[in-house]
PDB file of C-alpha atoms and ligand atoms in Angstrom:
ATOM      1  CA  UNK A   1      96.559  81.927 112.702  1.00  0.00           C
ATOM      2  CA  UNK A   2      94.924  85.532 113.787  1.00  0.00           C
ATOM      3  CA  UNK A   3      94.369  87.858 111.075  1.00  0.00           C
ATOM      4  CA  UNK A   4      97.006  90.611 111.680  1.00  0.00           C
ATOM      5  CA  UNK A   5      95.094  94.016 112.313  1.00  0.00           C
ATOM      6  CA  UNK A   6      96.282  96.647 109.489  1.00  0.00           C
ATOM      7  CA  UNK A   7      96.419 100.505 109.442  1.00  0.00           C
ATOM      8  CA  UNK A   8      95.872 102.180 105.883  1.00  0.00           C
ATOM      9  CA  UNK A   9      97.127 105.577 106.099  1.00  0.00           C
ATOM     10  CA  UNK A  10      96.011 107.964 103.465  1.00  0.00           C
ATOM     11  CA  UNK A  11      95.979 111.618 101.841  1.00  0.00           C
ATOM     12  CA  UNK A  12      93.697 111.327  98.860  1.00  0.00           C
ATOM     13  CA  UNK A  13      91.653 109.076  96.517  1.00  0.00           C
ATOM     14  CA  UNK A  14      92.578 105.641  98.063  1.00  0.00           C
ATOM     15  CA  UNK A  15      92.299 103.638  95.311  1.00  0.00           C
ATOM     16  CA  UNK A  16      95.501 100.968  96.864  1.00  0.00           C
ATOM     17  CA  UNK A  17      93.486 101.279 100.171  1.00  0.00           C
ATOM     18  CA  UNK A  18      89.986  99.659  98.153  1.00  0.00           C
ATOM     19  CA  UNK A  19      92.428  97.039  96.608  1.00  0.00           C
ATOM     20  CA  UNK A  20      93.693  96.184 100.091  1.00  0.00           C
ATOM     21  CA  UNK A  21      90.440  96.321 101.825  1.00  0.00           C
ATOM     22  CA  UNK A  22      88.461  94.578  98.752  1.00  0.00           C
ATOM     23  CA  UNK A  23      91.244  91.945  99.264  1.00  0.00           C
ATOM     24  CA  UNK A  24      90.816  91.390 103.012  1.00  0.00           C
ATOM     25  CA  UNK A  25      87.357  90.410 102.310  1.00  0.00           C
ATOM     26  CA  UNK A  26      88.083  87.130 101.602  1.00  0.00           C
ATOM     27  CA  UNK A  27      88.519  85.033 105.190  1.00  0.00           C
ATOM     28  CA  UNK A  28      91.422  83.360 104.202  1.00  0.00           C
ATOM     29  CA  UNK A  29      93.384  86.591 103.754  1.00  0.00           C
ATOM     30  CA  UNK A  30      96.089  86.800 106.550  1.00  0.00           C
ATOM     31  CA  UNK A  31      95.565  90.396 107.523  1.00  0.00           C
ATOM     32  CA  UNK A  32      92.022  92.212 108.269  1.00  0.00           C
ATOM     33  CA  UNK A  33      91.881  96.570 107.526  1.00  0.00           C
ATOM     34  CA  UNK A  34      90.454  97.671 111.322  1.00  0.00           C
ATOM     35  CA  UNK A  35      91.698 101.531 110.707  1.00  0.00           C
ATOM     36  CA  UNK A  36      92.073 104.133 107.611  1.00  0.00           C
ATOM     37  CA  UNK A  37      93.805 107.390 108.861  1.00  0.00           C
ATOM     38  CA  UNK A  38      94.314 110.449 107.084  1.00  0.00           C
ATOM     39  CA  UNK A  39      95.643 113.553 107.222  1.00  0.00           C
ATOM     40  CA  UNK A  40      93.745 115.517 104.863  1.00  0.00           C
ATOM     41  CA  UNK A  41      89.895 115.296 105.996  1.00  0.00           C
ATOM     42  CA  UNK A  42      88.492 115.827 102.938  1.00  0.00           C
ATOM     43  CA  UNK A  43      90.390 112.938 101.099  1.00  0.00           C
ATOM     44  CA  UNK A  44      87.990 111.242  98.956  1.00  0.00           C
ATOM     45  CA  UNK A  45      89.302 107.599 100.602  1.00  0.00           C
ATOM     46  CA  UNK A  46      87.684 108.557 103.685  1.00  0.00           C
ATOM     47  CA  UNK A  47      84.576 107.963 102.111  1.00  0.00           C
ATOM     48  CA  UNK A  48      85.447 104.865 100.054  1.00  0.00           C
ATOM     49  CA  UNK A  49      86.253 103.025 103.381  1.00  0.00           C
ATOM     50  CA  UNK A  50      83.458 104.518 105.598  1.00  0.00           C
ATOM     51  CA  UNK A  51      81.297 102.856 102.494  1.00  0.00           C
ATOM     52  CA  UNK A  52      83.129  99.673 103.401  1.00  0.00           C
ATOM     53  CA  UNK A  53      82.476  99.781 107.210  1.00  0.00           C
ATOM     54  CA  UNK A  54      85.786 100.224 108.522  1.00  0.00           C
ATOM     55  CA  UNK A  55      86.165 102.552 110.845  1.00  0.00           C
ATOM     56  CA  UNK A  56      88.520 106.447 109.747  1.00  0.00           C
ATOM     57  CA  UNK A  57      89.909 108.986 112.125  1.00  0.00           C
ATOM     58  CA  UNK A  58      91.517 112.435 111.114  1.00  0.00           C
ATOM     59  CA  UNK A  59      94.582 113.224 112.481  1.00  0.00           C
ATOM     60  CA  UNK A  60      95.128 116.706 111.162  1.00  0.00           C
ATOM     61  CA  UNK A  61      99.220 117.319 110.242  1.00  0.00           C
ATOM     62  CA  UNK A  62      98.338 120.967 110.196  1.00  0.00           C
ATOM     63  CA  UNK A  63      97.625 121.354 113.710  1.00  0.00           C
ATOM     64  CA  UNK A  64     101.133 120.526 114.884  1.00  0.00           C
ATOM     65  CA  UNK A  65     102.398 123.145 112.616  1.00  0.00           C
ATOM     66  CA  UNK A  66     105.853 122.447 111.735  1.00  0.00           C
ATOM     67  CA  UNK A  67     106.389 120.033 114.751  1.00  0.00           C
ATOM     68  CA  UNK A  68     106.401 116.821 112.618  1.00  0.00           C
ATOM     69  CA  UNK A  69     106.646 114.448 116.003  1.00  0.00           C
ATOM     70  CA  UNK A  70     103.810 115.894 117.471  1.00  0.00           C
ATOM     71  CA  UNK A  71     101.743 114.807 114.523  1.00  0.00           C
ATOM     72  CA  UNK A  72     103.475 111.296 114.625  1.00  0.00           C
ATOM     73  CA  UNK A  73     102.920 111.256 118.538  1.00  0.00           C
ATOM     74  CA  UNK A  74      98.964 111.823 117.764  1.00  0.00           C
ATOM     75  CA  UNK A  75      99.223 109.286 114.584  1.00  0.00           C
ATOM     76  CA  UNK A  76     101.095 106.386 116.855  1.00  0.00           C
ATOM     77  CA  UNK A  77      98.529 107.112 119.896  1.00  0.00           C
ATOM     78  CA  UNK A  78      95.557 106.181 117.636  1.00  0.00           C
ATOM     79  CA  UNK A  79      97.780 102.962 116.126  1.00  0.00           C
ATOM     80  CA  UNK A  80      98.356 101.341 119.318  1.00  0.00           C
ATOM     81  CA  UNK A  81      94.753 102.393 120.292  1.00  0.00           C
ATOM     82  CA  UNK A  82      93.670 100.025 117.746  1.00  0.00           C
ATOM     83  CA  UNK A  83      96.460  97.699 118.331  1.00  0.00           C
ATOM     84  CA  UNK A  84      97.806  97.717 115.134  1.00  0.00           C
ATOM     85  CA  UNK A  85     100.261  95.399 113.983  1.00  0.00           C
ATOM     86  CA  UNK A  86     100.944  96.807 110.268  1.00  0.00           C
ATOM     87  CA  UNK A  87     101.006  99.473 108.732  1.00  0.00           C
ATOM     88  CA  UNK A  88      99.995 100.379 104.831  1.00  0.00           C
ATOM     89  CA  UNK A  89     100.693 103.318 103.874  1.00  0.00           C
ATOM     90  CA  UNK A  90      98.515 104.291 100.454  1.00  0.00           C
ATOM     91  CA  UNK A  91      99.148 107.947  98.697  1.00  0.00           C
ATOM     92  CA  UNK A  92     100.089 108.983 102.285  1.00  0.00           C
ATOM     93  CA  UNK A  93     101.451 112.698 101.613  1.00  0.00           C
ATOM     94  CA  UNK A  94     103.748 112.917 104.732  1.00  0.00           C
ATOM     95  CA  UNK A  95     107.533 112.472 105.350  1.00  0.00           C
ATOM     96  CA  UNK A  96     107.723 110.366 108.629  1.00  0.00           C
ATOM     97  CA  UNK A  97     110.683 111.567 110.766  1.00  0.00           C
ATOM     98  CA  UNK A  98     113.158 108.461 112.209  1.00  0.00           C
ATOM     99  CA  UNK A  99     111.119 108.402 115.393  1.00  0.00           C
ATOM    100  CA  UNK A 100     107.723 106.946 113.930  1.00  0.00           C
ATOM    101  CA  UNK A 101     109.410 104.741 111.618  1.00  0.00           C
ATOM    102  CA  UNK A 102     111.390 102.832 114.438  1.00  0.00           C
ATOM    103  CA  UNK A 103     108.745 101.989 115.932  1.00  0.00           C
ATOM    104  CA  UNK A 104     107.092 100.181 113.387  1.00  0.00           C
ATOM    105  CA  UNK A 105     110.471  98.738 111.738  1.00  0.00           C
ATOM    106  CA  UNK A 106     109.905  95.628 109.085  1.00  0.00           C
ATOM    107  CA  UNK A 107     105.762  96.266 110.332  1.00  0.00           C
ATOM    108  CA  UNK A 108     105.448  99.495 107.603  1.00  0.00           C
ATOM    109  CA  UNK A 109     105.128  99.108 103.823  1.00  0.00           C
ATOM    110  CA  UNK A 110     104.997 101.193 101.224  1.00  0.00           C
ATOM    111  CA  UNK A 111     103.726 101.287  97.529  1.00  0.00           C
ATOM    112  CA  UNK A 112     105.777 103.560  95.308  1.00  0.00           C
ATOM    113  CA  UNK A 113     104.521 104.403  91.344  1.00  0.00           C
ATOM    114  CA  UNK A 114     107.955 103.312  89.943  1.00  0.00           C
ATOM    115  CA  UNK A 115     110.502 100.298  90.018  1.00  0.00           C
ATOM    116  CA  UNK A 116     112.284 101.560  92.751  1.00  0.00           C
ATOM    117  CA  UNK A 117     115.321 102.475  92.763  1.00  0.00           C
ATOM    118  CA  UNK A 118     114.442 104.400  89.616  1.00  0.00           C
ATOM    119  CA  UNK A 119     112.186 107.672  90.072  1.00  0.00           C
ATOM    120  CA  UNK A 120     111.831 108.180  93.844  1.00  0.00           C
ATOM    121  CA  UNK A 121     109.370 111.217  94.290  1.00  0.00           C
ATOM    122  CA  UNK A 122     106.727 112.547  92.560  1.00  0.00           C
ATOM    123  CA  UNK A 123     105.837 112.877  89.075  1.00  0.00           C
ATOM    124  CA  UNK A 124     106.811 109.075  88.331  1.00  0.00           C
ATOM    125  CA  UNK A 125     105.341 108.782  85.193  1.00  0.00           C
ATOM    126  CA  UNK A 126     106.620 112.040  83.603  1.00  0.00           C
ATOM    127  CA  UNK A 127     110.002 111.599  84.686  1.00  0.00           C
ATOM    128  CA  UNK A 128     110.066 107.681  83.097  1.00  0.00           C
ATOM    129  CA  UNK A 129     108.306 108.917  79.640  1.00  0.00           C
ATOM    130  CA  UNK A 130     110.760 111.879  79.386  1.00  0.00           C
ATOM    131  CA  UNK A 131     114.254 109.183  80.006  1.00  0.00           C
ATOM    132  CA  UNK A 132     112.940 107.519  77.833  1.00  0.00           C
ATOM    133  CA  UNK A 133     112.102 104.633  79.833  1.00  0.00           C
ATOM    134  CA  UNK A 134     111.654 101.180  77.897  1.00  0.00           C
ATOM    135  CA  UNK A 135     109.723  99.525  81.289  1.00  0.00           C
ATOM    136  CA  UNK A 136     108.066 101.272  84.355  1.00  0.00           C
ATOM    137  CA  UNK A 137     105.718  99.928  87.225  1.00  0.00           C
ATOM    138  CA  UNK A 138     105.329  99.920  90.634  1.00  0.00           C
ATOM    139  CA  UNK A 139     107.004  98.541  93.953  1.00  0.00           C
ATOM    140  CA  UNK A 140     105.784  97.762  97.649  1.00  0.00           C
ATOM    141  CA  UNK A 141     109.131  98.147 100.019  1.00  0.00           C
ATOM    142  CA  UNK A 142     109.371  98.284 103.790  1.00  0.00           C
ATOM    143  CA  UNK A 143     109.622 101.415 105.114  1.00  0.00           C
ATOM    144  CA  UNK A 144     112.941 103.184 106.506  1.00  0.00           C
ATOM    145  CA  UNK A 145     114.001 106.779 106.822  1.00  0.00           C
ATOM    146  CA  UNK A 146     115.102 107.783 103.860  1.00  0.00           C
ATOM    147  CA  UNK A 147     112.048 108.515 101.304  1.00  0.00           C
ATOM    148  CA  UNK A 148     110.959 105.728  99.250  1.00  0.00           C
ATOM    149  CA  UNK A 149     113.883 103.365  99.598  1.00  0.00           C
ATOM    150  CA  UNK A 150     113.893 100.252 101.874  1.00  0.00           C
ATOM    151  CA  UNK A 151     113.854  96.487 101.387  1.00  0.00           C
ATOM    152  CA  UNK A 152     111.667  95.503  97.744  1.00  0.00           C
ATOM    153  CA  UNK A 153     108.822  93.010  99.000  1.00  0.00           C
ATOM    154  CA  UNK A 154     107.478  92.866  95.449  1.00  0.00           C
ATOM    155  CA  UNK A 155     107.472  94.873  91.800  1.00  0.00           C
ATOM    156  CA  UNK A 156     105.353  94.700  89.170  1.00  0.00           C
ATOM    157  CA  UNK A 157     106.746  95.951  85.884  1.00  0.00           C
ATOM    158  CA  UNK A 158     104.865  97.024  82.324  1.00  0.00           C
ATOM    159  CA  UNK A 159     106.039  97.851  79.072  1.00  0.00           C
ATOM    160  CA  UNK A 160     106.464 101.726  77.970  1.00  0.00           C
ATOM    161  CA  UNK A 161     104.063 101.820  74.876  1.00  0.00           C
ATOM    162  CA  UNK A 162     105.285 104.294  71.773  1.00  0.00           C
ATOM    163  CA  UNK A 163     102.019 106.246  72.335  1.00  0.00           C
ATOM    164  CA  UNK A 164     102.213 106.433  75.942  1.00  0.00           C
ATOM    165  CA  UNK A 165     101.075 109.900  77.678  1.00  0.00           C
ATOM    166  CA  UNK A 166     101.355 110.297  81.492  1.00  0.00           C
ATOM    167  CA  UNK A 167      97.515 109.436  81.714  1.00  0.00           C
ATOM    168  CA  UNK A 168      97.940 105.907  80.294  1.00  0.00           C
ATOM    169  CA  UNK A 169     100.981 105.019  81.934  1.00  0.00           C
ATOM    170  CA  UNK A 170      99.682 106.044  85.539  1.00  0.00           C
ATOM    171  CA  UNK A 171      96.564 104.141  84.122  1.00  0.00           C
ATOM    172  CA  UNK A 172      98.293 100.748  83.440  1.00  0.00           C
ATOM    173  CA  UNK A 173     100.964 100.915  86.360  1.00  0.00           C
ATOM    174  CA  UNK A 174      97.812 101.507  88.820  1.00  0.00           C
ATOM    175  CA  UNK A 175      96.225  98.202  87.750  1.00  0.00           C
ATOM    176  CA  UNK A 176      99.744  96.624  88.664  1.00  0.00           C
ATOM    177  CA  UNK A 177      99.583  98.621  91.857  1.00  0.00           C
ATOM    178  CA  UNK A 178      96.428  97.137  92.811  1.00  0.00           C
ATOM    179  CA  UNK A 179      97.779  93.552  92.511  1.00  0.00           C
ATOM    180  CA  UNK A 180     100.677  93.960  93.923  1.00  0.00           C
ATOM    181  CA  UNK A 181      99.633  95.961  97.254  1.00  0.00           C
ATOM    182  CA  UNK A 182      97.667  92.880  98.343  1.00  0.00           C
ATOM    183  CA  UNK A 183     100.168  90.597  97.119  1.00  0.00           C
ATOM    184  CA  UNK A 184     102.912  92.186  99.437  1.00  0.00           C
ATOM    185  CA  UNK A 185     100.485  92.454 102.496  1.00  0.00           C
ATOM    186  CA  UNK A 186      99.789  88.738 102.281  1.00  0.00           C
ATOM    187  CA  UNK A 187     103.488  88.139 102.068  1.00  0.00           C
ATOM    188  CA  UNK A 188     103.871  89.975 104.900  1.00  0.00           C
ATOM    189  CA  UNK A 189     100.906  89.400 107.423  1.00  0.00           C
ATOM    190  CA  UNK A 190     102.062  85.920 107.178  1.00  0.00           C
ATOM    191  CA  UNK A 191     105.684  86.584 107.946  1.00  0.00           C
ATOM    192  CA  UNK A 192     107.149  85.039 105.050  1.00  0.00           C
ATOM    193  CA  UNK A 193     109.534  87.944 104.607  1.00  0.00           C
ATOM    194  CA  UNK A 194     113.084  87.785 106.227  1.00  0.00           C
ATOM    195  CA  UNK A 195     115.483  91.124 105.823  1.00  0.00           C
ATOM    196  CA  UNK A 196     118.327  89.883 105.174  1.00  0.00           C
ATOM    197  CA  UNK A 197     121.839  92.504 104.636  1.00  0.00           C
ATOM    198  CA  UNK A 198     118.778  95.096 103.374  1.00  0.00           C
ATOM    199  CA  UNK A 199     116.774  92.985 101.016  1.00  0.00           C
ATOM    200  CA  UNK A 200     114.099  91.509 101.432  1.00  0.00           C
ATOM    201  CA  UNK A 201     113.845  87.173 101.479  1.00  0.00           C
ATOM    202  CA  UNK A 202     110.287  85.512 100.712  1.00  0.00           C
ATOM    203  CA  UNK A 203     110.052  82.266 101.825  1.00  0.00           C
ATOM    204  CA  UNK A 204     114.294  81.982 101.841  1.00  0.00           C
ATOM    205  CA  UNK A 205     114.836  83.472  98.150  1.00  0.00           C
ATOM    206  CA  UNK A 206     115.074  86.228  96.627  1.00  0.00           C
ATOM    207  CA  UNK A 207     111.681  87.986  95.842  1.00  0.00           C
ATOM    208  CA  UNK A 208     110.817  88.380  92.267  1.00  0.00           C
ATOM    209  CA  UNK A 209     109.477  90.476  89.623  1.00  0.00           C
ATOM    210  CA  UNK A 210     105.767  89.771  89.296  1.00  0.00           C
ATOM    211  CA  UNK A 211     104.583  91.573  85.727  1.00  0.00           C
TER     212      UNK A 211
HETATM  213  C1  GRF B   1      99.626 105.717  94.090  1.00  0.00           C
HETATM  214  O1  GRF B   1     100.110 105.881  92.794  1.00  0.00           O
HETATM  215  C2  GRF B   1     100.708 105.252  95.021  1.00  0.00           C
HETATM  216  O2  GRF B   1     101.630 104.420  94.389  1.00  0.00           O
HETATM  217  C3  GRF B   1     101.364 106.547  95.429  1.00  0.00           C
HETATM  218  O3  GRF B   1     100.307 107.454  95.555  1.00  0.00           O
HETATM  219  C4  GRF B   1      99.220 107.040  94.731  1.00  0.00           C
HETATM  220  C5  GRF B   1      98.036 106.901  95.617  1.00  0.00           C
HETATM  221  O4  GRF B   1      96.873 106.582  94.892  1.00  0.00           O
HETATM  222  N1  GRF B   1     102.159 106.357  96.612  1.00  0.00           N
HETATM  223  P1  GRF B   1      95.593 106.059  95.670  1.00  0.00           P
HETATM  224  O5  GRF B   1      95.254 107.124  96.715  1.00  0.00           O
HETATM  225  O6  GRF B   1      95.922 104.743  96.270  1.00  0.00           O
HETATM  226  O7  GRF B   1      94.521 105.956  94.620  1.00  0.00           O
END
């Protein structure tokens, strides 16, 4: 079967983009990274993938102003461009409005610092240290409107540690993230995920906690 052609979108170090793309080295992999976008030209994951020969374009949120669909209109231009047939997004700093996400519905995941539905938005780590927390990790979810919800593909989970500072936590849940992210896109390239009523089947059955 082809490789499906995937999109990384990015706003800063791209350390889940490396996973995906270190991943996708291996021929066997179901999906190949053709494109990294990001918003922020300076993000240091424009680098990291020019270093790994795939091709990065710019598209600049700022100068749309507030005009959020305008930005998406340039963003979606460059993805069919490159006929792109999923979508990754990977520390990618922007809201998307309904618009850009219906056109990509159940072909746009997501990888979130927290067992979703727990600590949507920033600051993951903080917020699950300061509950009190006993487990944290990370989850990859298709994308839909509202932020970070949609159908779980896959979690990875780790214990909260007595001594446990933000730095450590965010250190151990990004190892998870890094397995996971490919885990998900493999799932995924090679349409082994059904939505059913909202959640997500793999292979028929519910998906499961991978820690
Ligand atoms: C990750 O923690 C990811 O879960 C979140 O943003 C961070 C991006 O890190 N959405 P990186 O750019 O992949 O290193």
């Amino acid at each position: 079967m082809a490789r499906k052609r995937v999109a990384v979108l990015i706003s800063g170090r791209g350390s889940n983009m490396v996973a995906l793309i270190e991943a996708a080295k291996d021929p066997t992999y179901p999906a190949e990274i053709v494109l990294v976008v990001s918003n922020v030209s300076d993000a240091k994951g424009l680098e990291r993938a020019q270093a790994g020969g795939i091709k990065t374009i710019v598209v600049d949120h700022r100068r749309f102003g507030r005009d959020r669909e305008a930005f998406e209109r340039a963003l979606q231009a460059e993805l069919v461009a490159h006929q792109i047939e999923i979508i990754c997004l990977a520390g990618f700093m922007r809201l998307l409005t309904p618009w850009l996400v219906g056109q990509w519905n159940g072909r746009m995941i997501n990888i979130h610092p927290a067992l979703l539905p727990a600590f949507k938005g920033l600051d993951t780590h903080a917020r699950a240290l300061a509950a009190g927390a006993k487990q944290h990790g990370a989850t990859v979810h298709f994308v839909v409107p509202e932020m970070d919800s949609g159908p779980i593909i896959v979690q990875g989970a780790v214990a909260i540690a007595s001594g446990d500072t933000e730095a450590t936590l965010a250190a151990r849940v990004l190892e998870v993230e890094h397995r996971i992210y490919p885990q998900a896109l493999r799932l995924v390239a090679e349409g082994r995920v059904n939505i059913v009523d909202g959640k997500c089947l793999i292979d028929g059955s519910p998906a499961a906690t991978i820690s």
